[in-house]
Amino acid sequence: MERVKCLIIGSGPAGYTAAIYSARANLSPVLYEGIQPGGQLTTTTEIENFPGYPQGISGFAMMEELKQQALRFAADIRSGIVTAVDFSSSPYKITVEGDTTLEADTVIIATGAAAKYLGLADEQKYAGMGVSACATCDGFFYRKKNVAVVGGGDTACEEALYLAGLASQVYLIVRKPFLRATQVMQQRVFSTPNITVLFEHNTIGLFGENGVEGAHLVKRKGEPDEEQVAIAIDGFFLAIGHKPNSDIFKPWLETDENGYLITTPAGTPRTKIPGVFAAGDVADPVYRQAITAAASGCKAAIEAERYLQTHSTC
């Protein structure tokens, strides 16, 4: 059975940064890229807020550069999906594609989190052409334009407020007749002149020639006074939550109520199991930015190196 000093599960900014740092520390890391090599950032057309790219860069190109940097330091980057783990004793056992098992002295989990979507075909049709799940990432492209945010919780209100500082008009599409957000967030939304809350509206489709130009909605769906509504928008933002890719780790590691891996002490990548670390969006319900994911990947690699200095290695 193959045994490695440092096994990284998942790619993206956290995984690739962890590979760069651990490879430079001579840990000979093995990284499995997972179901989406490069992570969800590869679906972002333009990144302008990552330091070092003054002209901006596509998400796919940036992830490829991070990958090449890791390869430069001899990180072993492999295609494959980790399907099971056994953290009962060290070295830890990792199963890939259901049939290949490796042993690892340290494990860095960087499996990310996937944005929840409504399930409309148009969400895929207009991916990167007006549909986004991150206002902080993409809001800049909608300055002085009209946008819509879907959701009724704190995250949706925060996204709407952020976009209100950039866009001309923000529609907050809420399927219920009330907001689930805290009272403070509700008050901020209701007191922002360019935010219009559309209660009891469901999105049923998007339209546009070369990108999103509008959304088809249904008001009071299923009621006698049901009404078809169309709004003109340039951007459509999903804010109905994220699902961290943590299911296979739940038998071994603690998660919060939404499935995010819990690290302790807070602010570190350490899990409750020595030698197992979590980095990036899988352990970050708050920021979910490329720069914070990369930073946590750096911290995880440094922690792995320190752990190996005080424990027997392969």
mmCIF file of C-alpha atoms in Angstrom, residues 14-244:
data_model
loop_
_atom_site.group_PDB
_atom_site.id
_atom_site.type_symbol
_atom_site.label_atom_id
_atom_site.label_comp_id
_atom_site.label_asym_id
_atom_site.label_seq_id
_atom_site.Cartn_x
_atom_site.Cartn_y
_atom_site.Cartn_z
ATOM 1 C CA ALA A 14 -6.727 26.072 -0.853
ATOM 2 C CA GLY A 15 -5.583 22.725 -2.249
ATOM 3 C CA TYR A 16 -3.052 24.072 -4.715
ATOM 4 C CA THR A 17 -1.600 26.544 -2.191
ATOM 5 C CA ALA A 18 -1.259 23.740 0.340
ATOM 6 C CA ALA A 19 0.548 21.726 -2.348
ATOM 7 C CA ILE A 20 2.940 24.608 -3.083
ATOM 8 C CA TYR A 21 3.866 25.115 0.574
ATOM 9 C CA SER A 22 4.095 21.430 1.488
ATOM 10 C CA ALA A 23 6.144 20.635 -1.612
ATOM 11 C CA ARG A 24 8.612 23.415 -0.821
ATOM 12 C CA ALA A 25 8.883 21.936 2.672
ATOM 13 C CA ASN A 26 9.928 18.582 1.139
ATOM 14 C CA LEU A 27 6.766 16.800 2.272
ATOM 15 C CA SER A 28 6.313 15.228 -1.194
ATOM 16 C CA PRO A 29 2.569 15.953 -1.191
ATOM 17 C CA VAL A 30 0.074 13.939 -3.215
ATOM 18 C CA LEU A 31 -3.003 15.910 -4.280
ATOM 19 C CA TYR A 32 -6.208 14.453 -5.687
ATOM 20 C CA GLU A 33 -8.014 17.119 -7.693
ATOM 21 C CA GLY A 34 -11.533 15.808 -7.148
ATOM 22 C CA ILE A 35 -14.634 16.091 -9.279
ATOM 23 C CA GLN A 36 -13.870 19.647 -10.444
ATOM 24 C CA PRO A 37 -10.120 20.216 -10.954
ATOM 25 C CA GLY A 38 -9.347 23.766 -9.894
ATOM 26 C CA GLY A 39 -12.524 24.030 -7.855
ATOM 27 C CA GLN A 40 -15.593 26.197 -8.383
ATOM 28 C CA LEU A 41 -13.401 29.194 -9.227
ATOM 29 C CA THR A 42 -12.832 27.671 -12.674
ATOM 30 C CA THR A 43 -16.411 28.674 -13.540
ATOM 31 C CA THR A 44 -15.703 32.357 -12.848
ATOM 32 C CA THR A 45 -14.968 34.219 -16.068
ATOM 33 C CA GLU A 46 -12.972 37.128 -14.636
ATOM 34 C CA ILE A 47 -11.196 37.611 -11.299
ATOM 35 C CA GLU A 48 -10.153 41.158 -10.513
ATOM 36 C CA ASN A 49 -9.798 41.106 -6.722
ATOM 37 C CA PHE A 50 -6.974 38.598 -6.261
ATOM 38 C CA PRO A 51 -3.699 40.423 -5.507
ATOM 39 C CA GLY A 52 -1.059 40.202 -8.207
ATOM 40 C CA TYR A 53 -3.339 40.332 -11.237
ATOM 41 C CA PRO A 54 -3.776 44.055 -11.997
ATOM 42 C CA GLN A 55 -5.426 43.340 -15.355
ATOM 43 C CA GLY A 56 -7.599 40.547 -13.980
ATOM 44 C CA ILE A 57 -7.497 36.880 -14.939
ATOM 45 C CA SER A 58 -10.008 34.155 -15.656
ATOM 46 C CA GLY A 59 -10.671 31.694 -12.862
ATOM 47 C CA PHE A 60 -9.556 28.777 -15.019
ATOM 48 C CA ALA A 61 -6.275 30.500 -15.947
ATOM 49 C CA MET A 62 -5.476 31.423 -12.356
ATOM 50 C CA MET A 63 -6.091 27.889 -11.116
ATOM 51 C CA GLU A 64 -3.891 26.531 -13.913
ATOM 52 C CA GLU A 65 -1.088 28.881 -12.825
ATOM 53 C CA LEU A 66 -1.414 27.734 -9.210
ATOM 54 C CA LYS A 67 -1.324 24.130 -10.368
ATOM 55 C CA GLN A 68 1.792 24.717 -12.488
ATOM 56 C CA GLN A 69 3.482 26.406 -9.540
ATOM 57 C CA ALA A 70 2.788 23.363 -7.375
ATOM 58 C CA LEU A 71 4.111 21.064 -10.107
ATOM 59 C CA ARG A 72 7.264 23.153 -10.315
ATOM 60 C CA PHE A 73 8.061 22.099 -6.745
ATOM 61 C CA ALA A 74 7.351 18.447 -7.571
ATOM 62 C CA ALA A 75 3.919 18.115 -6.003
ATOM 63 C CA ASP A 76 2.276 14.904 -7.213
ATOM 64 C CA ILE A 77 -1.068 16.071 -8.625
ATOM 65 C CA ARG A 78 -3.427 13.288 -9.641
ATOM 66 C CA SER A 79 -6.870 13.031 -11.177
ATOM 67 C CA GLY A 80 -9.336 11.182 -9.023
ATOM 68 C CA ILE A 81 -12.059 11.499 -6.428
ATOM 69 C CA VAL A 82 -11.590 10.487 -2.807
ATOM 70 C CA THR A 83 -14.619 8.358 -1.938
ATOM 71 C CA ALA A 84 -13.896 7.310 1.660
ATOM 72 C CA VAL A 85 -11.564 8.016 4.565
ATOM 73 C CA ASP A 86 -10.634 6.188 7.739
ATOM 74 C CA PHE A 87 -9.288 8.487 10.439
ATOM 75 C CA SER A 88 -9.518 5.897 13.246
ATOM 76 C CA SER A 89 -5.741 5.589 13.554
ATOM 77 C CA SER A 90 -2.549 6.958 12.025
ATOM 78 C CA PRO A 91 -1.462 6.525 9.287
ATOM 79 C CA TYR A 92 -4.865 7.478 7.943
ATOM 80 C CA LYS A 93 -6.437 5.474 5.138
ATOM 81 C CA ILE A 94 -7.769 7.245 2.044
ATOM 82 C CA THR A 95 -9.796 5.462 -0.637
ATOM 83 C CA VAL A 96 -9.815 6.833 -4.182
ATOM 84 C CA GLU A 97 -12.508 5.946 -6.724
ATOM 85 C CA GLY A 98 -13.696 3.153 -4.424
ATOM 86 C CA ASP A 99 -10.772 0.824 -5.099
ATOM 87 C CA THR A 100 -7.362 2.443 -4.504
ATOM 88 C CA THR A 101 -6.286 2.903 -0.882
ATOM 89 C CA LEU A 102 -3.383 4.986 0.370
ATOM 90 C CA GLU A 103 -1.952 5.661 3.821
ATOM 91 C CA ALA A 104 -1.152 9.222 4.832
ATOM 92 C CA ASP A 105 0.630 10.649 7.849
ATOM 93 C CA THR A 106 -1.136 13.979 7.398
ATOM 94 C CA VAL A 107 -4.259 14.908 5.471
ATOM 95 C CA ILE A 108 -5.328 18.335 4.259
ATOM 96 C CA ILE A 109 -9.007 18.546 3.339
ATOM 97 C CA ALA A 110 -9.677 21.219 0.701
ATOM 98 C CA THR A 111 -12.853 19.929 -0.917
ATOM 99 C CA GLY A 112 -14.617 23.304 -1.020
ATOM 100 C CA ALA A 113 -18.310 24.114 -0.984
ATOM 101 C CA ALA A 114 -20.805 24.214 -3.811
ATOM 102 C CA ALA A 115 -23.320 27.013 -4.182
ATOM 103 C CA LYS A 116 -26.942 25.933 -4.090
ATOM 104 C CA TYR A 117 -28.914 26.655 -7.253
ATOM 105 C CA LEU A 118 -32.603 26.707 -8.026
ATOM 106 C CA GLY A 119 -32.231 23.901 -10.538
ATOM 107 C CA LEU A 120 -33.244 25.916 -13.592
ATOM 108 C CA ALA A 121 -31.752 24.968 -16.958
ATOM 109 C CA ASP A 122 -31.143 28.676 -17.566
ATOM 110 C CA GLU A 123 -28.741 28.812 -14.623
ATOM 111 C CA GLN A 124 -26.392 26.590 -16.595
ATOM 112 C CA LYS A 125 -27.166 28.273 -19.900
ATOM 113 C CA TYR A 126 -26.119 31.682 -18.560
ATOM 114 C CA ALA A 127 -23.281 30.512 -16.285
ATOM 115 C CA GLY A 128 -20.605 33.181 -16.545
ATOM 116 C CA MET A 129 -22.980 35.297 -18.628
ATOM 117 C CA GLY A 130 -25.004 36.946 -15.886
ATOM 118 C CA VAL A 131 -25.544 34.149 -13.375
ATOM 119 C CA SER A 132 -23.376 34.205 -10.248
ATOM 120 C CA ALA A 133 -23.353 32.817 -6.725
ATOM 121 C CA CYS A 134 -20.922 35.400 -5.345
ATOM 122 C CA ALA A 135 -21.763 39.099 -5.263
ATOM 123 C CA THR A 136 -18.397 39.968 -3.723
ATOM 124 C CA CYS A 137 -16.643 38.191 -6.593
ATOM 125 C CA ASP A 138 -18.691 39.485 -9.513
ATOM 126 C CA GLY A 139 -20.628 42.523 -8.336
ATOM 127 C CA PHE A 140 -18.115 44.958 -9.805
ATOM 128 C CA PHE A 141 -19.159 43.943 -13.320
ATOM 129 C CA TYR A 142 -22.685 45.229 -12.691
ATOM 130 C CA ARG A 143 -21.961 48.818 -11.767
ATOM 131 C CA LYS A 144 -24.875 51.079 -12.772
ATOM 132 C CA LYS A 145 -26.846 48.052 -13.965
ATOM 133 C CA ASN A 146 -29.927 46.199 -12.722
ATOM 134 C CA VAL A 147 -29.492 42.952 -10.819
ATOM 135 C CA ALA A 148 -31.550 40.448 -8.840
ATOM 136 C CA VAL A 149 -30.651 38.452 -5.737
ATOM 137 C CA VAL A 150 -32.546 35.267 -4.847
ATOM 138 C CA GLY A 151 -32.975 34.464 -1.166
ATOM 139 C CA GLY A 152 -34.487 35.696 2.047
ATOM 140 C CA GLY A 153 -31.855 35.102 4.724
ATOM 141 C CA ASP A 154 -28.963 37.124 6.080
ATOM 142 C CA THR A 155 -26.676 36.106 3.209
ATOM 143 C CA ALA A 156 -29.173 37.280 0.602
ATOM 144 C CA CYS A 157 -29.666 40.582 2.413
ATOM 145 C CA GLU A 158 -25.910 41.082 2.711
ATOM 146 C CA GLU A 159 -25.475 40.373 -0.999
ATOM 147 C CA ALA A 160 -28.306 42.770 -1.880
ATOM 148 C CA LEU A 161 -26.811 45.524 0.284
ATOM 149 C CA TYR A 162 -23.364 45.009 -1.223
ATOM 150 C CA LEU A 163 -24.758 45.138 -4.744
ATOM 151 C CA ALA A 164 -26.845 48.213 -3.897
ATOM 152 C CA GLY A 165 -23.580 50.120 -3.538
ATOM 153 C CA LEU A 166 -22.669 49.230 -7.126
ATOM 154 C CA ALA A 167 -25.819 48.634 -9.142
ATOM 155 C CA SER A 168 -28.564 51.055 -10.076
ATOM 156 C CA GLN A 169 -31.370 48.729 -9.029
ATOM 157 C CA VAL A 170 -31.400 45.561 -6.938
ATOM 158 C CA TYR A 171 -34.368 43.211 -6.809
ATOM 159 C CA LEU A 172 -34.476 40.825 -3.850
ATOM 160 C CA ILE A 173 -36.571 37.829 -4.951
ATOM 161 C CA VAL A 174 -38.125 36.106 -1.931
ATOM 162 C CA ARG A 175 -40.454 33.135 -2.335
ATOM 163 C CA LYS A 176 -42.023 33.597 1.103
ATOM 164 C CA PRO A 177 -44.094 36.599 2.298
ATOM 165 C CA PHE A 178 -41.368 37.509 4.791
ATOM 166 C CA LEU A 179 -37.575 37.668 5.191
ATOM 167 C CA ARG A 180 -35.774 35.105 7.337
ATOM 168 C CA ALA A 181 -32.929 37.538 7.964
ATOM 169 C CA THR A 182 -32.287 39.152 11.326
ATOM 170 C CA GLN A 183 -34.202 42.330 12.108
ATOM 171 C CA VAL A 184 -31.090 44.459 11.711
ATOM 172 C CA MET A 185 -30.489 43.119 8.215
ATOM 173 C CA GLN A 186 -34.137 43.540 7.288
ATOM 174 C CA GLN A 187 -34.125 47.160 8.388
ATOM 175 C CA ARG A 188 -31.031 47.875 6.327
ATOM 176 C CA VAL A 189 -32.603 46.339 3.246
ATOM 177 C CA PHE A 190 -35.913 48.168 3.648
ATOM 178 C CA SER A 191 -34.125 51.484 4.190
ATOM 179 C CA THR A 192 -31.957 51.179 1.058
ATOM 180 C CA PRO A 193 -33.695 53.138 -1.727
ATOM 181 C CA ASN A 194 -32.467 51.084 -4.669
ATOM 182 C CA ILE A 195 -33.436 47.675 -3.230
ATOM 183 C CA THR A 196 -36.910 46.411 -4.124
ATOM 184 C CA VAL A 197 -38.082 43.317 -2.252
ATOM 185 C CA LEU A 198 -40.327 41.054 -4.315
ATOM 186 C CA PHE A 199 -42.143 38.902 -1.772
ATOM 187 C CA GLU A 200 -43.910 35.696 -2.801
ATOM 188 C CA HIS A 201 -42.074 35.522 -6.122
ATOM 189 C CA ASN A 202 -40.514 32.414 -7.651
ATOM 190 C CA THR A 203 -38.045 32.510 -10.513
ATOM 191 C CA ILE A 204 -39.043 30.179 -13.340
ATOM 192 C CA GLY A 205 -36.560 31.227 -16.029
ATOM 193 C CA LEU A 206 -34.086 33.724 -17.423
ATOM 194 C CA PHE A 207 -33.904 35.273 -20.856
ATOM 195 C CA GLY A 208 -31.455 37.182 -23.052
ATOM 196 C CA GLU A 209 -29.542 36.916 -26.317
ATOM 197 C CA ASN A 210 -25.864 37.053 -25.340
ATOM 198 C CA GLY A 211 -26.340 37.019 -21.594
ATOM 199 C CA VAL A 212 -28.978 37.606 -18.968
ATOM 200 C CA GLU A 213 -31.349 40.408 -19.907
ATOM 201 C CA GLY A 214 -34.232 39.534 -17.616
ATOM 202 C CA ALA A 215 -36.014 37.003 -15.442
ATOM 203 C CA HIS A 216 -39.434 35.393 -15.630
ATOM 204 C CA LEU A 217 -41.130 35.223 -12.235
ATOM 205 C CA VAL A 218 -44.367 33.909 -10.827
ATOM 206 C CA LYS A 219 -46.036 35.927 -8.086
ATOM 207 C CA ARG A 220 -48.092 33.966 -5.514
ATOM 208 C CA LYS A 221 -47.545 30.682 -7.297
ATOM 209 C CA GLY A 222 -50.456 28.269 -6.965
ATOM 210 C CA GLU A 223 -52.837 30.891 -5.573
ATOM 211 C CA PRO A 224 -56.018 32.106 -7.313
ATOM 212 C CA ASP A 225 -54.364 35.463 -8.017
ATOM 213 C CA GLU A 226 -51.174 33.896 -9.427
ATOM 214 C CA GLU A 227 -49.446 36.332 -11.780
ATOM 215 C CA GLN A 228 -46.659 36.079 -14.358
ATOM 216 C CA VAL A 229 -44.027 38.802 -13.962
ATOM 217 C CA ALA A 230 -40.947 39.749 -15.983
ATOM 218 C CA ILE A 231 -38.147 41.984 -14.725
ATOM 219 C CA ALA A 232 -35.281 43.496 -16.717
ATOM 220 C CA ILE A 233 -31.925 42.607 -15.150
ATOM 221 C CA ASP A 234 -28.312 42.198 -16.235
ATOM 222 C CA GLY A 235 -27.196 39.961 -13.375
ATOM 223 C CA PHE A 236 -28.835 37.135 -11.437
ATOM 224 C CA PHE A 237 -27.254 36.268 -8.077
ATOM 225 C CA LEU A 238 -28.008 33.120 -6.082
ATOM 226 C CA ALA A 239 -27.877 33.575 -2.312
ATOM 227 C CA ILE A 240 -29.731 30.529 -1.051
ATOM 228 C CA GLY A 241 -26.730 28.991 0.646
ATOM 229 C CA HIS A 242 -23.759 26.724 0.008
ATOM 230 C CA LYS A 243 -23.276 23.029 0.635
ATOM 231 C CA PRO A 244 -19.795 22.170 1.899
#
